[in-house]
Amino acid sequence: MNLRKISSGKLHLTTFLLMLIITFNLAKAQTRIGVKAGLNFSNVMAKDERSNKQETQIATGFLVGLTADIPVSGDFFIQPGIQYVEKGFKQKKGGYYGLANNFKVNVSYVEVPVNILYKPQLGNGKLLLGAGPYFGYGTGGTWKSDNVILMGDIMTDSKGEVIFKNDVMDGEFGKYMYGKPFDYGANFLAGYEFLEKLAVQFNAQLGLANLQPKVDGVKREGSLKNVGFGISVGYRF
């Protein structure tokens, strides 16, 4: 039994759950609770084991979440939140380990962003500028391609399930391994708040975690990181 792997997995899960508890407790204590929904345009920065960059394209999904604006000083706030967001990518050729044409992956994450927010008065509303870390956990997804996948003597379908694992076993045919489930990175936002209630917001994310999993316990070369941007509309109570 790999005690180091078990300890690492427990640490990641504990950190994620702790962030959820802190977010909910902070939000509960505040009067400026908000909801938001919008579109997310995601991609990945991927390199193979020879450090060759993989050509990928943007995939479109949606996001929905809760936020809480916590006053700090003057126009500065801390804004924790929790959101469900769809991510993924497209690949014209070479997807599904080089076997698919017009490969498309859609995955879902539960994320906890924690931004430092600057909200100065601008006209009849407020300018929104913010940045901070985010923490996410992949929950699953689906993949599809224009062709049926043939791996050796085993034929899979042209679509299937996406999984997240820290260590994947060879032979899980039909299931596409996206990467490690725990993700983190930097979050940036800019927008405008109308009448202290309605807000339009643009955001960008830069993943810092290398999601490349081990294979049969062996660390592989290469890298996979989430990147993306989006637009959302929010309402604060």
CSV table of C-alpha atoms in Angstrom, one decimal:
chain,number,residue,atom,x,y,z
A,1,MET,CA,0.0,0.0,0.0
A,2,ASN,CA,1.3,3.4,-1.0
A,3,LEU,CA,1.0,5.4,2.2
A,4,ARG,CA,2.4,8.6,0.5
A,5,LYS,CA,-0.3,8.4,-2.1
A,6,ILE,CA,-3.1,7.9,0.5
A,7,SER,CA,-1.8,10.8,2.6
A,8,SER,CA,-1.6,13.1,-0.4
A,9,GLY,CA,-5.1,12.2,-1.4
A,10,LYS,CA,-6.5,12.8,2.1
A,11,LEU,CA,-4.6,16.2,2.3
A,12,HIS,CA,-6.1,17.4,-1.0
A,13,LEU,CA,-9.7,16.3,0.1
A,14,THR,CA,-9.3,17.8,3.5
A,15,THR,CA,-8.1,21.1,2.1
A,16,PHE,CA,-10.9,21.2,-0.4
A,17,LEU,CA,-13.6,20.5,2.3
A,18,LEU,CA,-12.0,23.1,4.6
A,19,MET,CA,-12.3,25.7,1.9
A,20,LEU,CA,-15.9,24.9,1.4
A,21,ILE,CA,-16.7,25.2,5.1
A,22,ILE,CA,-14.9,28.5,5.4
A,23,THR,CA,-16.7,29.9,2.3
A,24,PHE,CA,-20.1,28.9,3.7
A,25,ASN,CA,-19.4,30.3,7.1
A,26,LEU,CA,-18.1,33.6,5.8
A,27,ALA,CA,-21.1,33.9,3.4
A,28,LYS,CA,-23.6,33.2,6.1
A,29,ALA,CA,-22.2,36.0,8.3
A,30,GLN,CA,-22.6,38.6,5.6
A,31,THR,CA,-25.5,40.6,4.2
A,32,ARG,CA,-24.2,40.9,0.6
A,33,ILE,CA,-24.8,37.5,-0.7
A,34,GLY,CA,-24.9,37.1,-4.4
A,35,VAL,CA,-25.7,34.6,-7.2
A,36,LYS,CA,-24.2,34.5,-10.6
A,37,ALA,CA,-24.5,32.6,-13.9
A,38,GLY,CA,-22.8,32.8,-17.2
A,39,LEU,CA,-20.7,31.2,-19.9
A,40,ASN,CA,-17.2,29.7,-19.6
A,41,PHE,CA,-14.7,29.4,-22.4
A,42,SER,CA,-12.0,26.9,-21.4
A,43,ASN,CA,-9.0,25.2,-22.8
A,44,VAL,CA,-5.8,23.4,-21.6
A,45,MET,CA,-2.1,24.0,-21.9
A,46,ALA,CA,-0.8,20.5,-22.7
A,47,LYS,CA,2.6,19.1,-23.5
A,48,ASP,CA,3.4,15.5,-24.3
A,49,GLU,CA,6.2,13.5,-22.7
A,50,ARG,CA,8.7,15.0,-25.2
A,51,SER,CA,7.6,18.5,-24.2
A,52,ASN,CA,5.8,19.1,-27.5
A,53,LYS,CA,2.9,21.4,-27.2
A,54,GLN,CA,-0.5,19.9,-28.1
A,55,GLU,CA,-2.8,21.8,-30.4
A,56,THR,CA,-6.2,22.3,-28.7
A,57,GLN,CA,-9.2,24.6,-29.1
A,58,ILE,CA,-11.7,26.3,-26.8
A,59,ALA,CA,-14.7,24.5,-25.5
A,60,THR,CA,-17.8,26.3,-24.2
A,61,GLY,CA,-19.7,25.5,-21.0
A,62,PHE,CA,-21.6,27.3,-18.3
A,63,LEU,CA,-21.0,28.3,-14.7
A,64,VAL,CA,-23.3,29.0,-11.8
A,65,GLY,CA,-22.4,30.0,-8.3
A,66,LEU,CA,-22.7,31.9,-5.0
A,67,THR,CA,-20.5,34.8,-3.8
A,68,ALA,CA,-20.2,36.9,-0.6
A,69,ASP,CA,-18.7,40.4,-0.4
A,70,ILE,CA,-17.0,40.8,2.9
A,71,PRO,CA,-16.0,44.4,3.8
A,72,VAL,CA,-12.3,44.9,4.7
A,73,SER,CA,-11.5,48.6,4.4
A,74,GLY,CA,-13.0,51.3,2.3
A,75,ASP,CA,-13.5,50.1,-1.2
A,76,PHE,CA,-11.7,46.8,-0.6
A,77,PHE,CA,-13.6,43.5,0.0
A,78,ILE,CA,-12.8,39.8,0.3
A,79,GLN,CA,-15.1,37.8,-2.0
A,80,PRO,CA,-15.1,34.1,-1.4
A,81,GLY,CA,-17.5,31.9,-3.4
A,82,ILE,CA,-18.4,28.5,-4.6
A,83,GLN,CA,-19.3,27.6,-8.1
A,84,TYR,CA,-20.1,24.8,-10.5
A,85,VAL,CA,-18.3,25.3,-13.8
A,86,GLU,CA,-18.0,23.3,-17.0
A,87,LYS,CA,-14.5,23.1,-18.6
A,88,GLY,CA,-12.7,21.1,-21.3
A,89,PHE,CA,-11.2,21.4,-24.7
A,90,LYS,CA,-11.4,20.4,-28.3
A,91,GLN,CA,-8.8,18.7,-30.5
A,92,LYS,CA,-9.2,18.4,-34.3
A,93,LYS,CA,-6.7,15.5,-34.6
A,94,GLY,CA,-4.8,13.5,-32.2
A,95,GLY,CA,-7.4,13.4,-29.4
A,96,TYR,CA,-8.0,10.4,-27.2
A,97,TYR,CA,-4.3,9.6,-27.1
A,98,GLY,CA,-3.9,10.2,-30.8
A,99,LEU,CA,-6.8,8.1,-32.0
A,100,ALA,CA,-9.7,10.5,-32.4
A,101,ASN,CA,-10.8,13.1,-34.9
A,102,ASN,CA,-12.7,16.2,-33.8
A,103,PHE,CA,-12.3,15.1,-30.2
A,104,LYS,CA,-14.3,17.1,-27.6
A,105,VAL,CA,-14.1,16.9,-23.8
A,106,ASN,CA,-16.6,18.4,-21.4
A,107,VAL,CA,-15.8,18.1,-17.7
A,108,SER,CA,-17.3,19.6,-14.5
A,109,TYR,CA,-15.6,21.2,-11.5
A,110,VAL,CA,-16.7,22.4,-8.2
A,111,GLU,CA,-14.6,25.5,-7.4
A,112,VAL,CA,-13.9,27.8,-4.5
A,113,PRO,CA,-12.5,31.2,-5.7
A,114,VAL,CA,-11.3,33.7,-3.0
A,115,ASN,CA,-10.7,37.1,-4.5
A,116,ILE,CA,-9.5,40.4,-3.1
A,117,LEU,CA,-12.0,42.8,-4.6
A,118,TYR,CA,-11.6,46.6,-5.3
A,119,LYS,CA,-15.0,48.4,-5.8
A,120,PRO,CA,-14.6,52.2,-6.3
A,121,GLN,CA,-17.5,54.4,-7.2
A,122,LEU,CA,-17.7,55.0,-11.0
A,123,GLY,CA,-20.6,57.0,-12.3
A,124,ASN,CA,-23.9,55.6,-11.0
A,125,GLY,CA,-22.3,52.3,-10.1
A,126,LYS,CA,-19.1,50.6,-9.0
A,127,LEU,CA,-16.1,49.3,-10.9
A,128,LEU,CA,-15.1,45.8,-10.0
A,129,LEU,CA,-11.5,44.7,-10.1
A,130,GLY,CA,-10.2,41.6,-8.3
A,131,ALA,CA,-7.7,38.8,-8.2
A,132,GLY,CA,-7.0,35.8,-6.0
A,133,PRO,CA,-6.5,32.0,-5.9
A,134,TYR,CA,-9.1,29.4,-6.8
A,135,PHE,CA,-9.3,25.7,-5.7
A,136,GLY,CA,-11.2,23.2,-7.7
A,137,TYR,CA,-12.2,19.5,-7.7
A,138,GLY,CA,-13.1,17.6,-10.9
A,139,THR,CA,-16.3,15.6,-10.6
A,140,GLY,CA,-16.6,13.9,-14.0
A,141,GLY,CA,-17.6,14.5,-17.6
A,142,THR,CA,-18.0,13.1,-21.1
A,143,TRP,CA,-16.1,12.8,-24.4
A,144,LYS,CA,-17.0,12.3,-28.0
A,145,SER,CA,-15.3,12.1,-31.4
A,146,ASP,CA,-16.3,11.6,-35.0
A,147,ASN,CA,-14.8,8.1,-35.2
A,148,VAL,CA,-15.0,4.9,-33.2
A,149,ILE,CA,-11.8,4.4,-31.1
A,150,LEU,CA,-9.9,1.2,-31.8
A,151,MET,CA,-7.2,0.4,-29.1
A,152,GLY,CA,-5.4,-2.7,-30.1
A,153,ASP,CA,-8.0,-5.5,-30.5
A,154,ILE,CA,-10.6,-3.6,-28.4
A,155,MET,CA,-13.1,-1.3,-30.1
A,156,THR,CA,-14.7,1.4,-27.9
A,157,ASP,CA,-17.5,3.8,-28.9
A,158,SER,CA,-17.3,7.2,-30.4
A,159,LYS,CA,-18.2,8.7,-27.0
A,160,GLY,CA,-17.8,7.8,-23.4
A,161,GLU,CA,-17.1,8.8,-19.8
A,162,VAL,CA,-14.3,11.1,-18.5
A,163,ILE,CA,-12.6,10.2,-15.2
A,164,PHE,CA,-10.3,12.0,-12.8
A,165,LYS,CA,-7.6,10.1,-10.9
A,166,ASN,CA,-4.2,10.7,-9.3
A,167,ASP,CA,-3.0,7.3,-10.6
A,168,VAL,CA,-4.6,5.5,-13.5
A,169,MET,CA,-4.3,1.9,-14.5
A,170,ASP,CA,-3.7,0.9,-18.1
A,171,GLY,CA,-6.7,-0.9,-19.7
A,172,GLU,CA,-9.6,1.4,-18.7
A,173,PHE,CA,-10.9,1.4,-22.3
A,174,GLY,CA,-13.8,3.7,-23.2
A,175,LYS,CA,-12.9,6.0,-20.3
A,176,TYR,CA,-10.9,9.1,-21.0
A,177,MET,CA,-8.4,10.1,-18.3
A,178,TYR,CA,-8.6,13.9,-18.0
A,179,GLY,CA,-6.2,14.3,-15.1
A,180,LYS,CA,-5.8,14.6,-11.4
A,181,PRO,CA,-9.0,15.8,-9.7
A,182,PHE,CA,-7.6,18.5,-7.5
A,183,ASP,CA,-6.9,21.8,-9.3
A,184,TYR,CA,-5.7,25.2,-8.2
A,185,GLY,CA,-4.6,28.5,-9.8
A,186,ALA,CA,-5.0,32.2,-10.2
A,187,ASN,CA,-8.3,34.0,-10.8
A,188,PHE,CA,-8.7,37.5,-12.3
A,189,LEU,CA,-11.9,39.5,-12.7
A,190,ALA,CA,-13.2,42.9,-14.0
A,191,GLY,CA,-16.7,44.2,-14.2
A,192,TYR,CA,-19.3,46.8,-13.3
A,193,GLU,CA,-22.0,46.8,-10.6
A,194,PHE,CA,-25.3,48.6,-11.3
A,195,LEU,CA,-27.4,50.0,-8.5
A,196,GLU,CA,-25.5,48.0,-5.9
A,197,LYS,CA,-27.3,44.8,-7.0
A,198,LEU,CA,-26.8,43.8,-10.6
A,199,ALA,CA,-23.3,43.2,-11.9
A,200,VAL,CA,-21.7,42.1,-15.2
A,201,GLN,CA,-18.3,40.5,-14.8
A,202,PHE,CA,-15.5,39.2,-17.0
A,203,ASN,CA,-13.1,36.6,-15.5
A,204,ALA,CA,-10.0,34.7,-16.4
A,205,GLN,CA,-8.3,31.7,-14.9
A,206,LEU,CA,-4.8,30.4,-15.1
A,207,GLY,CA,-4.3,26.9,-13.8
A,208,LEU,CA,-1.1,26.3,-11.9
A,209,ALA,CA,-1.6,22.7,-11.0
A,210,ASN,CA,-0.1,20.1,-13.3
A,211,LEU,CA,-2.9,17.6,-13.7
A,212,GLN,CA,-0.8,14.9,-15.4
A,213,PRO,CA,-1.6,11.7,-13.4
A,214,LYS,CA,0.7,8.8,-12.7
A,215,VAL,CA,0.2,5.6,-14.8
A,216,ASP,CA,0.4,2.4,-12.8
A,217,GLY,CA,2.2,4.3,-10.0
A,218,VAL,CA,4.8,5.8,-12.4
A,219,LYS,CA,5.2,9.5,-12.7
A,220,ARG,CA,5.0,10.5,-16.4
A,221,GLU,CA,6.6,13.5,-18.2
A,222,GLY,CA,4.4,16.1,-19.8
A,223,SER,CA,1.9,18.5,-18.4
A,224,LEU,CA,-1.7,19.5,-18.4
A,225,LYS,CA,-3.1,22.8,-17.0
A,226,ASN,CA,-6.5,24.4,-17.2
A,227,VAL,CA,-6.9,27.9,-18.6
A,228,GLY,CA,-10.0,29.9,-19.6
A,229,PHE,CA,-12.1,33.0,-19.4
A,230,GLY,CA,-15.8,33.7,-19.0
A,231,ILE,CA,-18.6,36.2,-18.6
A,232,SER,CA,-21.3,36.2,-16.0
A,233,VAL,CA,-24.2,38.2,-14.7
A,234,GLY,CA,-24.7,38.5,-10.9
A,235,TYR,CA,-27.3,39.7,-8.5
A,236,ARG,CA,-26.5,40.7,-4.9
A,237,PHE,CA,-29.1,40.6,-2.2
